[in-house]
Coordinates of C-alpha atoms in Angstrom, one line a residue:
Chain A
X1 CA -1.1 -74.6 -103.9
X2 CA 1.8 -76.9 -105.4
X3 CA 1.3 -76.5 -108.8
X4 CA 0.0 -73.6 -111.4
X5 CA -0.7 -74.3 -115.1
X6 CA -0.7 -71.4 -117.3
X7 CA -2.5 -72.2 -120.4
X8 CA -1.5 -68.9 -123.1
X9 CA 2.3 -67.8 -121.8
X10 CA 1.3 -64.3 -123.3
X11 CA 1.5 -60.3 -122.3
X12 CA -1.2 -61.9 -119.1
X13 CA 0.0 -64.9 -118.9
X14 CA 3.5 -64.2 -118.5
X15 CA 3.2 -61.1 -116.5
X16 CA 0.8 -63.7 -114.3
X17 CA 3.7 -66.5 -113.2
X18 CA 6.4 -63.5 -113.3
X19 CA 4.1 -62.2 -110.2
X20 CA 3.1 -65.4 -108.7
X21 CA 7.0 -65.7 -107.9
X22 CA 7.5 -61.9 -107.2
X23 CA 4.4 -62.5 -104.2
X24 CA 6.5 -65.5 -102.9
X25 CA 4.8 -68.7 -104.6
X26 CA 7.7 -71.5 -104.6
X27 CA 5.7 -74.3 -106.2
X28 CA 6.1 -75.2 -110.0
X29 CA 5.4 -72.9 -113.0
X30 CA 3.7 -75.4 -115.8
X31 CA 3.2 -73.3 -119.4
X32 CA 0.9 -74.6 -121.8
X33 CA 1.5 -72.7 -125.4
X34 CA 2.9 -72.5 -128.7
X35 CA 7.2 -73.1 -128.8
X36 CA 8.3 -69.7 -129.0
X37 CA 6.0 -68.6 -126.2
X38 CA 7.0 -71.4 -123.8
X39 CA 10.6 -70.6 -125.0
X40 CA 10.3 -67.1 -124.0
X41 CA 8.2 -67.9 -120.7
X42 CA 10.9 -69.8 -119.5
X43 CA 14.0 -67.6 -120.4
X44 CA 12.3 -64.9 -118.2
X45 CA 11.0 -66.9 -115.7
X46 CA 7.6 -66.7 -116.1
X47 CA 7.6 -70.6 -116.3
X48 CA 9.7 -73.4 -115.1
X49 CA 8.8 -75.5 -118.6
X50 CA 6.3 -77.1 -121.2
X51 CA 3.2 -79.5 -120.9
X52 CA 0.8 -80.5 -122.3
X53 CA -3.0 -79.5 -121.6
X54 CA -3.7 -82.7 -120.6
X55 CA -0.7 -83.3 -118.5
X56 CA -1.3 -80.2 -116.8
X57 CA -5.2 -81.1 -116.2
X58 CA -4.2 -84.0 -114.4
X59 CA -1.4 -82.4 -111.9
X60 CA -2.4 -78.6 -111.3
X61 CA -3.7 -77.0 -108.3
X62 CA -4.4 -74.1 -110.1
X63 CA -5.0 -73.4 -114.0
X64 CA -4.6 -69.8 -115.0
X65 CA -6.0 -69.0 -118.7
X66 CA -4.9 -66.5 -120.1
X67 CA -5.9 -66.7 -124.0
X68 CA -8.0 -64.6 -126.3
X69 CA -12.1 -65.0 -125.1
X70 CA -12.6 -67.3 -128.3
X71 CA -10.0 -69.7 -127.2
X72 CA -10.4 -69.7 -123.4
X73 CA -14.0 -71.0 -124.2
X74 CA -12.6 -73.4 -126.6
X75 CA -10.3 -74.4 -123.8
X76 CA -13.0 -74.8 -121.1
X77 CA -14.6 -77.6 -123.2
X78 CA -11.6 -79.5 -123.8
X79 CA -10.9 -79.3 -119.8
X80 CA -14.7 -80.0 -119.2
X81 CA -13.8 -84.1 -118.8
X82 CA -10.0 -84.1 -117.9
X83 CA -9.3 -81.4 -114.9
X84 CA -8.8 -83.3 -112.0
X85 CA -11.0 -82.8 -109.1
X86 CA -9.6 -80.4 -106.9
X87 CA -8.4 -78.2 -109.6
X88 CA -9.3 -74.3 -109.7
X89 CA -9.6 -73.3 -113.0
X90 CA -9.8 -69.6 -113.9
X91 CA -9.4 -67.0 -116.3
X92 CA -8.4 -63.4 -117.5
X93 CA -10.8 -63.5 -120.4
X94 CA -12.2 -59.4 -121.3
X95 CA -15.6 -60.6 -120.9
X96 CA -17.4 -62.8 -118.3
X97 CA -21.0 -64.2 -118.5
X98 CA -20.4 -66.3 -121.7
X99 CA -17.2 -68.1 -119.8
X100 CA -18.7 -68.4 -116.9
X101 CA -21.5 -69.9 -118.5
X102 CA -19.5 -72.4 -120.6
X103 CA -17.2 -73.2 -117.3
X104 CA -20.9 -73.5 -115.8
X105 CA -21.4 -76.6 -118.1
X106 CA -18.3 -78.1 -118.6
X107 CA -17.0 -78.1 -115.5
X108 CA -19.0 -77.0 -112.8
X109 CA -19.4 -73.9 -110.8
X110 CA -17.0 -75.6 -107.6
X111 CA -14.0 -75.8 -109.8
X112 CA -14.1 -72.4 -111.9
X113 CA -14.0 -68.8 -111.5
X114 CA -13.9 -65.7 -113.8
X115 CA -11.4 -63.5 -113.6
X116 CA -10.4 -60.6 -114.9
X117 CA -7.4 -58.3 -114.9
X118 CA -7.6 -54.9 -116.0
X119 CA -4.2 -54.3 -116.9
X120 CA -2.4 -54.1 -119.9
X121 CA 0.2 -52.5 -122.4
X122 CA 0.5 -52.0 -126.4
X123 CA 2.9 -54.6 -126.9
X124 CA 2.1 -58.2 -126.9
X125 CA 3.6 -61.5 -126.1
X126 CA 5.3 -63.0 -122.9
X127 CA 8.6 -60.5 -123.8
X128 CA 6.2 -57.6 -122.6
X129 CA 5.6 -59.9 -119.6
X130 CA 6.2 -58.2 -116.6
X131 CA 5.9 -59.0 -112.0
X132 CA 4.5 -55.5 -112.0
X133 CA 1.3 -55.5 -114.3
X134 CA -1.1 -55.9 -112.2
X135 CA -0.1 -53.6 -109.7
X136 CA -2.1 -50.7 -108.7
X137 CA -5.2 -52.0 -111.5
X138 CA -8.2 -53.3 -110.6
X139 CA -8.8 -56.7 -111.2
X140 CA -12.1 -58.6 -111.2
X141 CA -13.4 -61.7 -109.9
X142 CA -16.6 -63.1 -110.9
X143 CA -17.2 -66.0 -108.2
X144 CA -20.8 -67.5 -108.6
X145 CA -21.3 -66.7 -104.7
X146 CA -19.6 -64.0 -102.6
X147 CA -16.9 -65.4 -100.4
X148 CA -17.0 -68.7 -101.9
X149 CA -13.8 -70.5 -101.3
X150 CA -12.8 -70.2 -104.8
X151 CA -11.9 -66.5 -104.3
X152 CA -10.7 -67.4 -101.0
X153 CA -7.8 -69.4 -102.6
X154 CA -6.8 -67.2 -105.3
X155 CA -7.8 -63.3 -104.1
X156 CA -4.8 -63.4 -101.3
X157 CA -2.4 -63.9 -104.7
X158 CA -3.8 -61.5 -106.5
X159 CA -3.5 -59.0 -103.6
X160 CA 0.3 -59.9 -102.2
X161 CA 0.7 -58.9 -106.6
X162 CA -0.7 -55.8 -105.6
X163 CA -3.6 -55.8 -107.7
X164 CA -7.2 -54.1 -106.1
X165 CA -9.2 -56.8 -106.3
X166 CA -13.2 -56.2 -107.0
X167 CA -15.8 -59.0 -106.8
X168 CA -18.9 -59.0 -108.8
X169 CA -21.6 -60.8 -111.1
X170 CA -20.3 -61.7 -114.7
X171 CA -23.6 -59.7 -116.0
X172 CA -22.1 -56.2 -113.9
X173 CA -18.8 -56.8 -115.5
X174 CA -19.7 -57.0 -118.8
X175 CA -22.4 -54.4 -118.6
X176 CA -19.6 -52.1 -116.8
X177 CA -16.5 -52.7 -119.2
X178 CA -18.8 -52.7 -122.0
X179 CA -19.0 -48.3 -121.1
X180 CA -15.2 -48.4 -119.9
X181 CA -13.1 -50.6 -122.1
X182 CA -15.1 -51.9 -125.5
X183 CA -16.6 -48.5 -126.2
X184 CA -13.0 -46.8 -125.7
X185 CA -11.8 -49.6 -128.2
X186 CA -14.5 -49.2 -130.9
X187 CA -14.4 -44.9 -130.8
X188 CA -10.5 -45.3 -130.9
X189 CA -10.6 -47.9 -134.2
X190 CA -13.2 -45.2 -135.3
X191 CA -11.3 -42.3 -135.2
X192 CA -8.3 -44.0 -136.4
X193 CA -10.5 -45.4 -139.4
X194 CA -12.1 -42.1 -140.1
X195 CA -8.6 -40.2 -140.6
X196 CA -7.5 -43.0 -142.5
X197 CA -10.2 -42.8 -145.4
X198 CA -10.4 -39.0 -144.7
X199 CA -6.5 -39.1 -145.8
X200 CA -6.9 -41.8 -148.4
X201 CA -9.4 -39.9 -150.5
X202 CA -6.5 -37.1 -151.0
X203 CA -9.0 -34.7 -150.1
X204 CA -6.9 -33.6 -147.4
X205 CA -3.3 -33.2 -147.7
X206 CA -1.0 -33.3 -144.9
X207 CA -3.1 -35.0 -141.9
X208 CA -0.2 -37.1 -140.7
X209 CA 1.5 -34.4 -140.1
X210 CA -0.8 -31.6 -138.5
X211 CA -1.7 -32.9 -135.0
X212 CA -1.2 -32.6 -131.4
X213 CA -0.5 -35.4 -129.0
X214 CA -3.9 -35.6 -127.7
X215 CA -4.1 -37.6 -131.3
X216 CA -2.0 -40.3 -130.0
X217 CA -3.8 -40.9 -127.0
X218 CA -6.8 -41.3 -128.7
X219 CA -5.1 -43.4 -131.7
X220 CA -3.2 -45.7 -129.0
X221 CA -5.9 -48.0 -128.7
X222 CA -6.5 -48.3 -132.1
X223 CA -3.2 -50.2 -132.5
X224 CA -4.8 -53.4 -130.4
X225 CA -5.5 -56.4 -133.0
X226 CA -8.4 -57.8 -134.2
X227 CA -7.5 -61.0 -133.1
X228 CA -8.3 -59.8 -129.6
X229 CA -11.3 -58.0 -130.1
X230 CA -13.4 -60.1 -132.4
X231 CA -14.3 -62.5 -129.9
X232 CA -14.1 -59.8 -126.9
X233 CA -16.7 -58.1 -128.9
X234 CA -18.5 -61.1 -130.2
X235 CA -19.0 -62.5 -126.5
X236 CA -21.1 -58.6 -125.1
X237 CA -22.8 -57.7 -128.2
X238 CA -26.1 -56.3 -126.3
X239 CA -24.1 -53.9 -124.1
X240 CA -21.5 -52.9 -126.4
X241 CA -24.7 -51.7 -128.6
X242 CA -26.5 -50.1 -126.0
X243 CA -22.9 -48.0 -124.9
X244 CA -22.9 -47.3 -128.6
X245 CA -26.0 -46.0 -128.5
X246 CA -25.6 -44.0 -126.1
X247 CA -22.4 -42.9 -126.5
X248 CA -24.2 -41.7 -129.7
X249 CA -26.9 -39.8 -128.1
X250 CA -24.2 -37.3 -126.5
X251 CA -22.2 -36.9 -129.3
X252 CA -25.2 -35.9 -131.2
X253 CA -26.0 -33.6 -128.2
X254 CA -22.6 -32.3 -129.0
X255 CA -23.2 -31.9 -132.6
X256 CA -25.8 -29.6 -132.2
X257 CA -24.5 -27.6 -128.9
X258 CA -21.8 -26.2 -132.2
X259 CA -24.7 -25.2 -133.8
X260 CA -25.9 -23.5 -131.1
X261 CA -23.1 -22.4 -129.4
X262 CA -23.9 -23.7 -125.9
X263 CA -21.2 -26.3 -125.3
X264 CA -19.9 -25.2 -122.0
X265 CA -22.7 -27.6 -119.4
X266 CA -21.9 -30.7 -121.8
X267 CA -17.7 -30.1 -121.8
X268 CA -18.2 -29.7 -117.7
X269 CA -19.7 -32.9 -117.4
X270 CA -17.2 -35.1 -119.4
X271 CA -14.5 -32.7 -117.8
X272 CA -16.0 -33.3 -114.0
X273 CA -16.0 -36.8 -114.7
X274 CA -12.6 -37.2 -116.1
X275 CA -10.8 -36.0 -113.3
X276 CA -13.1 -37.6 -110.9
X277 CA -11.1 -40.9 -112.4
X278 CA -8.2 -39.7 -111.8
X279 CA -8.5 -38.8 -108.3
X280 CA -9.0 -42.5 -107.7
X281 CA -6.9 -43.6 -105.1
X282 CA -5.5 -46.4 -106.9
X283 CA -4.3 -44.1 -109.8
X284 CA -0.8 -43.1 -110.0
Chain B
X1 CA 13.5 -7.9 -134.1
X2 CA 14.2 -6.1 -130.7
X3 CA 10.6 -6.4 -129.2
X4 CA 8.6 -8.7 -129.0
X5 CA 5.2 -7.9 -127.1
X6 CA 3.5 -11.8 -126.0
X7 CA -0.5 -11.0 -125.6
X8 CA -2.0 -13.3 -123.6
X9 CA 1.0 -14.9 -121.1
X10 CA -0.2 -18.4 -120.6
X11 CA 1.1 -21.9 -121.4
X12 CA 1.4 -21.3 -124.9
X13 CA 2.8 -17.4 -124.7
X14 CA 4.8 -18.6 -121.9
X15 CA 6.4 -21.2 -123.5
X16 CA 6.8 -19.1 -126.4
X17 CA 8.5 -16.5 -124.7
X18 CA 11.1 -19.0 -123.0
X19 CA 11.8 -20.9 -126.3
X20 CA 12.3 -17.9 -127.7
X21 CA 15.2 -17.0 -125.2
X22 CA 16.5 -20.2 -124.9
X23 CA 16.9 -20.0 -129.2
X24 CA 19.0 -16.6 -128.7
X25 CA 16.5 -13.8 -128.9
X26 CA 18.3 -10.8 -127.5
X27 CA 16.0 -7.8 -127.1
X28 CA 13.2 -7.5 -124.8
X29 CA 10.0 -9.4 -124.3
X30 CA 6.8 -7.4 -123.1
X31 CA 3.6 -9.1 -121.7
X32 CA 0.2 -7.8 -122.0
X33 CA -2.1 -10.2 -119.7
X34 CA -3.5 -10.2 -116.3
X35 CA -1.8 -9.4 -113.4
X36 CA -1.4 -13.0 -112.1
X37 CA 0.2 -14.3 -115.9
X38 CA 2.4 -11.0 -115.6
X39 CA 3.7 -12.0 -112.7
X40 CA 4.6 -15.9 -112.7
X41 CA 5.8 -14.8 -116.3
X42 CA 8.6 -12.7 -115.2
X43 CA 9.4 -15.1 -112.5
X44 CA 9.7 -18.0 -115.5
X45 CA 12.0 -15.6 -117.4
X46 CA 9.1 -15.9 -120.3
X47 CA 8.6 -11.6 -120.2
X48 CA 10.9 -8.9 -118.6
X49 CA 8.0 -7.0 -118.3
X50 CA 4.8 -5.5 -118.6
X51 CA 2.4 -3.3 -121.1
X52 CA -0.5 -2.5 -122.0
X53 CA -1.6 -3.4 -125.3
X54 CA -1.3 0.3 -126.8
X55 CA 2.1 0.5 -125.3
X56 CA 3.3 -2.6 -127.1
X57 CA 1.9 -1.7 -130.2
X58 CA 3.7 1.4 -130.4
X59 CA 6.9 -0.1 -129.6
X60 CA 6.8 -4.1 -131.0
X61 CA 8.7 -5.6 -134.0
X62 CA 6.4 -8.9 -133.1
X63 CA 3.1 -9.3 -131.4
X64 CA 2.3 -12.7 -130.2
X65 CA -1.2 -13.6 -129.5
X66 CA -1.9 -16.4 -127.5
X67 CA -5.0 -16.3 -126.1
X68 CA -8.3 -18.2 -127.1
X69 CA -10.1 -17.9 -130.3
X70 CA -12.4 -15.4 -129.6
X71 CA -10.1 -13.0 -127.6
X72 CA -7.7 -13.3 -130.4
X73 CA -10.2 -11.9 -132.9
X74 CA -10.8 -9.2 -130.3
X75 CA -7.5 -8.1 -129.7
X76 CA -7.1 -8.1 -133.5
X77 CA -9.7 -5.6 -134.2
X78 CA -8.0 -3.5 -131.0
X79 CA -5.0 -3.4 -133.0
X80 CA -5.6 -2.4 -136.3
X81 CA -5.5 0.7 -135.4
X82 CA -2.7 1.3 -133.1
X83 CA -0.4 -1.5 -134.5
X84 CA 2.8 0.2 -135.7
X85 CA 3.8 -0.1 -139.1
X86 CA 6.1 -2.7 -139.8
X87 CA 4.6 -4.3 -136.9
X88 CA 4.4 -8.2 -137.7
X89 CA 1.4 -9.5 -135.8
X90 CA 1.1 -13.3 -135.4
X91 CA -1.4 -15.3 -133.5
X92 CA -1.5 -19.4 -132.2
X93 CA -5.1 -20.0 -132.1
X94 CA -6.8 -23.5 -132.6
X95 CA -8.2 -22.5 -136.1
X96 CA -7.2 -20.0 -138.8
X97 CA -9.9 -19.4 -141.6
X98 CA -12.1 -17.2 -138.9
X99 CA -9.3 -15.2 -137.8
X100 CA -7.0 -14.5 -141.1
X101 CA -10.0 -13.3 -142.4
X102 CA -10.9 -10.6 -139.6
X103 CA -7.1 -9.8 -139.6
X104 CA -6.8 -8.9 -143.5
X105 CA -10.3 -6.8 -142.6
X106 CA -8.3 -4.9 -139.4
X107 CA -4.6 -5.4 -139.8
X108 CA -4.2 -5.7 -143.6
X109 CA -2.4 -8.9 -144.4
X110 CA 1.0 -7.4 -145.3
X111 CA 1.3 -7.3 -141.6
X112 CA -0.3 -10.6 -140.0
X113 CA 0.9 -13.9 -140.5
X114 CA -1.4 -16.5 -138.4
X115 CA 0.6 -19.4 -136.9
X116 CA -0.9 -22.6 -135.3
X117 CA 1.6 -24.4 -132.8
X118 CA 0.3 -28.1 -132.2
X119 CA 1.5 -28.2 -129.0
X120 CA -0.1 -28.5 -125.4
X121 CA -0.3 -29.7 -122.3
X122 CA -3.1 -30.7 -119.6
X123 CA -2.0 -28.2 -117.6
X124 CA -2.7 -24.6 -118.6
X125 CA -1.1 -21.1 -117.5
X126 CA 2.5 -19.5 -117.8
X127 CA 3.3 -22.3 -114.5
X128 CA 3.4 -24.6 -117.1
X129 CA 5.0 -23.0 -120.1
X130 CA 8.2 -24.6 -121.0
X131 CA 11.1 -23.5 -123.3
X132 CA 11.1 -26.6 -125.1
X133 CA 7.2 -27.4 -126.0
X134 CA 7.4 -26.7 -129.5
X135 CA 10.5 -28.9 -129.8
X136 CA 9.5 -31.7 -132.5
X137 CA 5.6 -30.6 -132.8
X138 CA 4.5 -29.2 -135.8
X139 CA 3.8 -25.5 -136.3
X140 CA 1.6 -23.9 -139.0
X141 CA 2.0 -21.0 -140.7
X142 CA -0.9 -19.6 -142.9
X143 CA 0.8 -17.1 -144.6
X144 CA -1.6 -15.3 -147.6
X145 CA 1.2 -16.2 -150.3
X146 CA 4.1 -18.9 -150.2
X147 CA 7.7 -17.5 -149.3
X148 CA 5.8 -14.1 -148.0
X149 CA 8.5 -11.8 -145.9
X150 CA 6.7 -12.0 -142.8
X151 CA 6.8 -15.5 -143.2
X152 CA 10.6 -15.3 -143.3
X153 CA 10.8 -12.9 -140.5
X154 CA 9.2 -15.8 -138.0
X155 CA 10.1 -19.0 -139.6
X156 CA 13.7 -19.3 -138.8
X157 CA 13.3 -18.6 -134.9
X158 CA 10.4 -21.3 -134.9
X159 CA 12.5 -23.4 -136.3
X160 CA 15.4 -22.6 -133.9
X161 CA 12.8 -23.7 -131.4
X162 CA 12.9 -27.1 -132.7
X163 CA 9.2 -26.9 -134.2
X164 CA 8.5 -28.5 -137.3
X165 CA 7.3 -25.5 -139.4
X166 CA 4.6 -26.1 -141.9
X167 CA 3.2 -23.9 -143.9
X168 CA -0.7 -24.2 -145.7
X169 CA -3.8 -22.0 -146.3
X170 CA -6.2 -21.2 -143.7
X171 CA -8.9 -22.8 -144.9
X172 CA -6.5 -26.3 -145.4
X173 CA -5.4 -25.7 -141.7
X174 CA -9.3 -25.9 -140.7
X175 CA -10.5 -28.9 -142.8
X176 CA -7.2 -30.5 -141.4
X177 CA -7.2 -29.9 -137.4
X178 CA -11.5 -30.8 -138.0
X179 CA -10.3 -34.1 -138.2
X180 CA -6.5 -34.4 -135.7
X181 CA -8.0 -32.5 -133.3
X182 CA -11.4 -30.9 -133.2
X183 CA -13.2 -34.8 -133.8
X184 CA -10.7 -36.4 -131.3
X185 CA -11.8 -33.7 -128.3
X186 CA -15.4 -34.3 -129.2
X187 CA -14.9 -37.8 -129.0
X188 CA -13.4 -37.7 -125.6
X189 CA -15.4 -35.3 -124.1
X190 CA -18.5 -37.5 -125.2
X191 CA -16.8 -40.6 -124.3
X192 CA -16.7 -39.0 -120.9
X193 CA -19.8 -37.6 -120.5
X194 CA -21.2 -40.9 -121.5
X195 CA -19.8 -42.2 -118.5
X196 CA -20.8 -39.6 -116.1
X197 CA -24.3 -40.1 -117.4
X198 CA -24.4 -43.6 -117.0
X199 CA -22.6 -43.9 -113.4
X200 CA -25.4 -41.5 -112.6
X201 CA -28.4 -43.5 -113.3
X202 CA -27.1 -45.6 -110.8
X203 CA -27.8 -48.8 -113.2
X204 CA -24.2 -49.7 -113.3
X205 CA -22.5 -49.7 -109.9
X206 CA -18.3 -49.4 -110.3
X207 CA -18.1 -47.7 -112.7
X208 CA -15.1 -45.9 -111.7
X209 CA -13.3 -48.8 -110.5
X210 CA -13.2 -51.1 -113.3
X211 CA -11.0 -49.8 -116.3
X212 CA -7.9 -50.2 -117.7
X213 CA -5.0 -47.5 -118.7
X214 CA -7.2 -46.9 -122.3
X215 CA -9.8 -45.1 -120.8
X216 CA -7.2 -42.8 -119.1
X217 CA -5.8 -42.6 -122.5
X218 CA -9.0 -41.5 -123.9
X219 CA -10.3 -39.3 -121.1
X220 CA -7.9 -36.8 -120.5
X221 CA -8.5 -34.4 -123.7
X222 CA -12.3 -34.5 -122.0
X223 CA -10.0 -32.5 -119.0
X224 CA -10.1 -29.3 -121.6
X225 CA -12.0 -26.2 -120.2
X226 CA -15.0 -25.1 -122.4
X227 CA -13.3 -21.9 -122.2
X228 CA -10.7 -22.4 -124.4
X229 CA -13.1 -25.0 -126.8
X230 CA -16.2 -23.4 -127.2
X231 CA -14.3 -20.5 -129.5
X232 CA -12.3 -23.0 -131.6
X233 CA -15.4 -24.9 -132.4
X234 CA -17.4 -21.7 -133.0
X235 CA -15.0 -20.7 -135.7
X236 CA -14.7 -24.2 -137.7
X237 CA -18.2 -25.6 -137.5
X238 CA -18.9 -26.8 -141.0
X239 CA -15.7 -28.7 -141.0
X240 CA -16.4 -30.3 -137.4
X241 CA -19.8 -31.0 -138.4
X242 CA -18.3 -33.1 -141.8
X243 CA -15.7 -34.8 -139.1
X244 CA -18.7 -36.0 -137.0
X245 CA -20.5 -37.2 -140.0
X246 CA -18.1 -39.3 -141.5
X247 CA -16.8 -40.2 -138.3
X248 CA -20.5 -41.7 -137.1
X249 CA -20.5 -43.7 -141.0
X250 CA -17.2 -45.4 -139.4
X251 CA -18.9 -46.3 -136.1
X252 CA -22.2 -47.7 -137.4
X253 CA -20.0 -49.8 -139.8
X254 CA -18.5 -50.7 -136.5
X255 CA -21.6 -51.9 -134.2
X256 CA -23.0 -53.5 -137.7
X257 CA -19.8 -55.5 -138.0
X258 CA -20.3 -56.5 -134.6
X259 CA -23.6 -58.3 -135.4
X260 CA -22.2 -59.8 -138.3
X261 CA -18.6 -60.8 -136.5
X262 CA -16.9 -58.9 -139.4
X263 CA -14.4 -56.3 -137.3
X264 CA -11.1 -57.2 -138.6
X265 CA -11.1 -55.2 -142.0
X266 CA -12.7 -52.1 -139.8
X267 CA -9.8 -52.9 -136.7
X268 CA -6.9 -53.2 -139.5
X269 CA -7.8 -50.0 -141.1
X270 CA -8.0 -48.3 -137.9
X271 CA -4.7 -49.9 -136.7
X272 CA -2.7 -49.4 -139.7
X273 CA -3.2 -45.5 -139.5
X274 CA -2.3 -45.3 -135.9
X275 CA 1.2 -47.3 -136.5
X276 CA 1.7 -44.7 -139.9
X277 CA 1.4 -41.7 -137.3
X278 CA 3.7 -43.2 -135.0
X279 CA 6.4 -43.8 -137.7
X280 CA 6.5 -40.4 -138.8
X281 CA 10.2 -39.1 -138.2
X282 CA 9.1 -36.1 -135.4
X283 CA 7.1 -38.7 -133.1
X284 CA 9.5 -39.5 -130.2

């Protein structure tokens, strides 16, 4: 591998070639992305300089995008005719079977494979970039067979990174992150959106300022931008709904264990199961 | 104040009895808990030493009560007899309406001032009390008028603890902490169950090995014991119950925004109250 493209020199993208050189890769950085990204991609490292999509389709080994779901699709298509054969195309798009899917079409299943890195921070941007982001976090890859060669040439990156690499079907990712990442998202926005109309109405005086910090770990999501999450969202409608669903169920369960004053067996199985993540060996 | 008597020597009457050291109190600090709190407390330096709670009613200038809701209210109706007049009794539970009521019934409420720190910790017990916990987190008072006397009496050594002293009625403390911290432990604890529940069907394998840091985030108030929960949600259940309510109108505007790709009013809403919270001048 001579040569890595990185199309979106954002938070992922950045944090992406600043760990490809941390785990020893000595080939060239290409960035494809808007001035001031490709400005700041270089100053840190994260890229060695600019091209264009197209330039970069017809001399990379290896393209890494790393651009909000909408785009990355948007991308695929416009790679679809120009990638040069040879080329590994992949991606660290939030959700997985309509990408892989498009990638399926425009480019064939030889030359592309999902990805998906589970990492991430509350600031944005290649200046957030950092070698260390995907250490320690899971980080999926959605090859169309197991041990293709696909995931042969790009899981021994991903691991010297240190990143715990977990292979499965674009349909088990989505249904999985749809319970672990988009519901998080959307009960976060929630309660963030509930306070805020609660406070707006003036009915309540004061809520800003009455609160523990268990409020700002359950607000901290709710700081993530639309931008993000409208295709995220838009791309695993039927599982978000059915996690909704019944993510409702138990809060309704919840609802009326108050009324009846027999909350303790539902609080020991959220408790049992929170700590069972955290005794995960890869969490620090 | 020469004596203070700390019921229930745990993180919260742990800390309290460290900070309260650590801001210059002088005279001597009795504990009335079980053996195991008395002992790790006099080894933190949070008590000197140890009563029963007859003998610290007879003796006290300040009771502290810091145990969970429903032990409050029965330690409360144990000391309206016994306390010694000119005895100021406080308490720190979760919610105030419940117990300010059974206290002006027991105490009278020329004598009891109910307090709410907004303070904690994953942890629990007098191992993890720390002097400086109420440093920069807001603290109710619920006094029965404004500017009482007994509020004076406690005010300024909360303050010399570094806590942001507010003060509001019992009844606006409820309808408040419904909504900053009732909703968002249901909502985790839910959240979590959801995911124990699913992961247990066995329909979605890896469930515990493909997240980010968010759910982390928004799992670890679901680590709270039922112990101390099932009392604070006993005594505020009309107000949770409206919290739920208007919280579930926010989420099915949610999933019905996600069928008709219209988030970002919802996400900016949601995102614009969680930045407000983190500009507020006592979040560090």
């Amino acid at each position: 591998m001579q040569t890595v493209a990185i199309v979106g020199v954002g938070l992922i993208g950045g944090s992406f070639g600043l760990a490809l050189r941390q785990a020893g890769f000595e080939g060239e950085l290409l960035g494809v992305s808007s001035p001031p990204a490709i400005e700041a991609g270089i100053r840190s490292g994260a890229i060695d300089r600019a091209q264009t999509l197209e330039e970069a389709a017809a001399s990379a080994d290896l393209i890494y995008l790393a651009q909000p779901v909408d785009r990355i699709l948007a991308t695929i298509e416009l790679l679809g005719p120009i990638a040069r054969p040879g080329c590994l195309i992949t991606d660290a798009g939030s959700t997985k079977s309509m990408i892989v899917r498009k990638a399926s079409q425009c480019i064939g299943s030889a030359s592309f494979l999902g990805g998906h890195p589970m990492a991430g921070k509350e600031q944005r941007g290649s200046q957030a970039a950092e070698g260390s982001l995907f250490r320690g976090r899971p980080y999926v890859l959605t090859p169309h067979a197991p041990d293709t060669p696909l995931s042969a040439k790009l899981r021994p990156w991903l691991e010297k990174m240190g990143a715990n690499v977990v292979e499965m079907t674009p349909a088990q990712h989505d249904k999985i992150v749809a319970f672990t990442s988009h519901l998080p998202q959307l009960l976060s926005t929630a309660l963030a959106g509930t306070l805020a109309t609660r406070s707006s109405h003036g009915s309540v005086q004061g809520i800003p300022q009455v609160f523990g910090p268990g409020l700002l770990d359950m607000t901290r999501l709710a700081l993530s931008s639309p931008d993000l999450w409208s295709s995220i969202l838009a791309t695993n409608k039927a599982e978000i709904t059915l996690s909704i669903d019944l993510f409702l169920e138990y809060l309704n369960k919840l609802k009326n264990a108050i009324a009846t004053d027999d909350l303790p067996p539902l609080f020991d199985t959220g408790a049992a199961f929170a700590a069972a993540l955290r005794k995960l060996p890869f969490i620090n």
